Amino acid sequence: MHPILIIVFLPLLAAIVAGLGNKKLGFVPSKVVTTGALFISCALSWPIFLSFLNGSAEASVVPVLQWVKSGDLDFQWALRVDTLTAVMLVVITSVSALVHLYSWGYMSEEPDQPRFFAYLSLFTFAMLMLVTADNLVQMFFGWEGVGLASYLLIGFWFRKPSANAAAMKAFVVNRVGDLGFMMGIFGVFLVFGTVSIPTILQTAPGVLNGSTIGFLGYRLDTATVLCILLFIGAMGKSAQLGLHTWLPDAMEGPTPVSALIHAATMVTAGVFMVCRLSPLFECSPTALGFVTFIGAATCFFAATIGTTQTDIKRVIAYSTCSQLGYMFFAAGVGAYGAAMFHLFTHAFFKALLFLGAGSVIHAMHHEQDMRYYGGLRKHIPLTFWAMTMGTLAITGVGIVDVAGFAGFYSKDAILEAAFARGTELSHFAFFMGIFAALLTSFYSWRLVFLTFFGKPRWEQSEHIQHAVHDAHGHGHDDHAHDHAHGHDDHAHAHHDAHGDGTAGYHPHESPFNMLVPLGILSLGAIFAGIVFNHAFVSEGEGEFWKGALVFHEHLIHAMHGVPHWVKWAPFTVMATGLLIAWYGYIKNTRFPAAFVDQFGFLYKFLLNKWYFDELYHFLFVRPALWLGRVFWKVGDQGIIDRFGPNGAAWVVAKGSKAAVKLQSGYLYSYALVMLVGLVGAISWVIAR
Amino acid sequence: MSGFPILSLMLLVPLVGAVACLKAGREQARMIALVTTLVDLALGAVLWANFDTGGAQWQFTERANLFAGFSWALGIDGIALVLIALTVFLMPICIGASWNSIEKRAGEYYAAFLLMETLMIGVFAAQDLFLFYIMFEAGLIPMYLIIGIWGGADRIYASYKFFLYTLLGSVLMLIAMFWMVNAAGTTDIPTLMQYNFPPHAQTWLFLAFFASFAVKMPMWPVHTWLPDAHVQAPTAGSVILAGVLLKMGGYGFIRFSLPMFPVASAQFAPLVWGLSMAAVVITSLIALVQHDIKKLIAYSSVAHMAIVTIGLFAFNVQGLEGSMLIMLSHGLVAGALFLGVGVIYDRLHTREIDRYGGLAINMPYFALFFLLFTMASIGLPGTSGFVGEFLSLMGVYQASSWVALVCTTGIILGAAYMLYLYRRVIFGEQKNADAAAMPDLDTREWLMMVPLGLVVLWMGVYPESFLAPMRKDIAMLDARVAVAAPKGDAQVKKGAAKPAAEHEAAEHNDAQGEAH
């Protein structure tokens, strides 16, 4: 039995056991089953990755079951393992296993734990199906499967209206992207006569060369139509500009979910798709230009919003959106290796940041607003260090040609590739990327400074007030989740300590099972770049990827030849962002308020997320509901029923009254048309 | 199996059960009904097991001439086989759904149900034109009774509306049938399927049949009987209405309209496309604003059936097979959704969405099943809903990218209205004390839900079981309508210079674009 079968299907099995067993199975068994399954999958995935890394493995496909056979359309359930899959395997199973472990601590007060762990494992299964897909339809299966898991996990706290709304929004907005994906698959089948990914990629250059297709009444370049349709799917799943609105709202889900799904794995599926189909995208410079533009615009746009948000998770969510933009424009300029490298490093440091944020939220009694944090580094030092490692990694701290944190290697590779590509659009992407890097550095350090430095501002937080109140008054009313740490944590809180802004609250460091994942991910955030840099982006890249994605050797050479200022630009903007953040949030804390006073319009624009939600509500949601009511009340009831059956019923009613008077009417009806007789028969039965 | 009249037996068993039920009390009647339907289910399994996939087109044929060229002719192909299987599978579940909820005149109720089973199987098995017509129209009588006697408050209005609509089409179809028999000189359906009617006659014949099938389907704008019928019907009535009766329209198209009038079918394809596109968008939007659970699911049925007609009139294998799969899947999924509504209706006696909420708390397993069927309705890959929808839309894309685009928006709107429903009923706080006190599924309900759930997943993961029996029949139908197939708007043109190696592949692809 090929290990990939165990890697993929063990999480599914665990999800079924934990999900159906639920409370009958008990908390600990369901957690052991799911977490154990993920650690086994993870342990089996790393050897596969390492064998690809040292060049000893070859791409292979493990068939599982026939799926659909209809005319010329024929595809199986099958698991494909090549370098690209192997990279995704280790990312998914490692982060997922750690998130499972972390959730033991984070969700320990939750009464619905088995359901949570079942969903997590179900998600992992769907994600693994996505990355092992050998045909587009199985990829779509995984694609929608992770969407389902995401829906269920965002809405995990289903009593909260905001969580339900966010879950539904995530699913529906993703469906808009999926419409593109589905149309793309239809188009691919029409053009290639197959949905098998290897066959498509092999024949693409020949089939698509100069080919045109009729689409919606226009005659367009075939490759462009197909790639853009498929890319719309990627935009939905990876929350790119226009279809991004669901991602910030998705933060309603429990924080481990945000780390696993909305940072490390699911949202990168779009990048994976573009890389997987890179030979197809290479056939259309127009589509690649579109990818570059969307990526660059998103990385800038999301970063601007990240600078003004006050919810710690939303800052990281916009940061994710922005980093995905980097990955897309890397793919757009042809640096697929760099895109995958950033996906790889980003998975570690972004999962770390989210889990770190979760640890902060855990310590701060479910308070997520950074305005009510401050001075936490002395209270939760390990979390502080982990978050710092993550921030050093995301802001790309490092010295050119010496060493640096994970993000330093991958982000610099992307920026260099964008510059080296040398087209107008790639330069646009480069400058957008540089500016976004400045903003990234600013908002990331802003987060760290607001949370861990300065004086505590906890007393204004309602959550903290509740916690302190509960600890003193023993008023365990609706705060079932307080109990576990409520007793010993706050027992020694003092009322007279209020003067220091702590409200007498004492945050405690998270338990062991939450700190271990933070520690391991910190190692990833520090070393993932320096260790794997060579394999992912270098002249030797081709040997690593083995054709799993398109590799331009000349682009690698050009990247080495970029001017010095290009190499140093990321470092410079990183330092600048750090300085501004330091000035505004440590040195002169009145500065942000003064800035907001000065540029109120800009601030409001960013704080309200460029008004996308309002716009969409106005353009789509309200008209849909309005049209629904009109079609129902006016169309169905006012026109169709009124002139159709109701009119006829009126005539029949009049007629049958006459018939009753005539007594013999029934007989005639029977004799004329059998069916009209039924009216009488039925009337008789009903009236009896 | 050869020679054994299994189809007649399958028709006879429920008929005998129906007669027995008439005289029986409630307890006896439901037991008779259950045993009868289970026997028919077992016979259905035997039928499927003995069906020779890839063998003769018509199997288990029986023929007994009665009078004036009218004969008792039965026989099935793969298409009929899977629809009969759907019928006998849903029937015991319907009896189960009625187990406790039907109290008045139970004997007659179960008799009506069993009679309906006979007639539905008869529709799919009939090989004589008039036999088909009798089954097809008489099948409405028990349904009419079920709505009119055991239905909700507005049952009389709903049953009249149901009857009036269907009457309209039937008369025209009957006239067309007389004309056809006169012209072709036979009432034998397989012969008629090969008979080439003159093109101008096809036009009128097509429209006459269309009037009947479009109502049965139902297609927009002759769909308004369906929401009322569903809302007023008892649970089991809704299940069988959505599960099997709506499939008669689709079956009619695939058995009569397409093979008998291929030229007219092509001629009217744009009309069907237009009505279907309108249906997908309009009824989905209407479903979005419903307050009544059953009405919402009823409108969603209209939208799903529109994808069926789209697939049928795509005139290619994917479209046809996709349509068949949607019919099967919708039969299971919409049936299961109505069953789910019945489960909570039995407890709270209201269909008002706002009266529920937070059911995930007190009915977790119900919530799980309802989620599965909601997802299947949305067409999540891995469930039955996906495969059919995907194939149908893929089929129609080869004919027209516009139609495909408009109909594919159904996946967005479908997600919106179904998840909105799920959110209001299952998620949220427990607003109503009585809804919060409802117990989770009992054994009887588990026994109904589990088989449906398993088949929904089976059809999603391994649809080959359902595609294989009808593959050959669909291929023959595809060949029959090939003359009518539209050119398609894609018309992929290859580039100027092309290396010889790729030439063959490109050749094949161009053929794709044109042949389908």
Short mmCIF file of N, CA, C and O in Angstrom, two decimals, chain B residues 88 142 150 187-188 310 325 468 490:
data_model
loop_
_atom_site.label_atom_id
_atom_site.label_comp_id
_atom_site.label_asym_id
_atom_site.label_seq_id
_atom_site.Cartn_x
_atom_site.Cartn_y
_atom_site.Cartn_z
N VAL B 88 -38.98 2.33 -6.50
CA VAL B 88 -39.16 1.30 -5.48
C VAL B 88 -38.30 1.59 -4.25
O VAL B 88 -38.62 1.15 -3.16
N PRO B 142 -54.10 9.36 -7.73
CA PRO B 142 -53.76 9.16 -6.32
C PRO B 142 -53.09 10.39 -5.70
O PRO B 142 -53.36 10.74 -4.56
N TRP B 150 -55.47 14.45 2.47
CA TRP B 150 -54.58 14.41 3.63
C TRP B 150 -53.66 15.63 3.69
O TRP B 150 -52.69 15.63 4.41
N THR B 187 -48.61 1.30 -32.08
CA THR B 187 -48.58 1.95 -30.77
C THR B 187 -47.32 1.54 -30.01
O THR B 187 -47.16 1.86 -28.84
N ASP B 188 -46.44 0.84 -30.68
CA ASP B 188 -45.25 0.32 -30.03
C ASP B 188 -44.20 1.43 -29.85
O ASP B 188 -43.71 1.99 -30.84
N ILE B 310 -31.90 21.69 -19.59
CA ILE B 310 -30.73 22.22 -20.27
C ILE B 310 -29.84 21.08 -20.77
O ILE B 310 -29.39 21.07 -21.92
N LEU B 325 -28.70 11.77 -14.30
CA LEU B 325 -28.17 11.71 -12.93
C LEU B 325 -28.80 12.77 -12.04
O LEU B 325 -29.05 12.53 -10.86
N ALA B 468 -23.56 3.11 -15.82
CA ALA B 468 -23.30 1.94 -16.67
C ALA B 468 -24.57 1.37 -17.30
O ALA B 468 -24.58 1.11 -18.51
N ALA B 490 -18.50 27.62 -29.62
CA ALA B 490 -17.07 27.69 -29.30
C ALA B 490 -16.23 27.68 -30.57
O ALA B 490 -15.40 28.56 -30.79
#
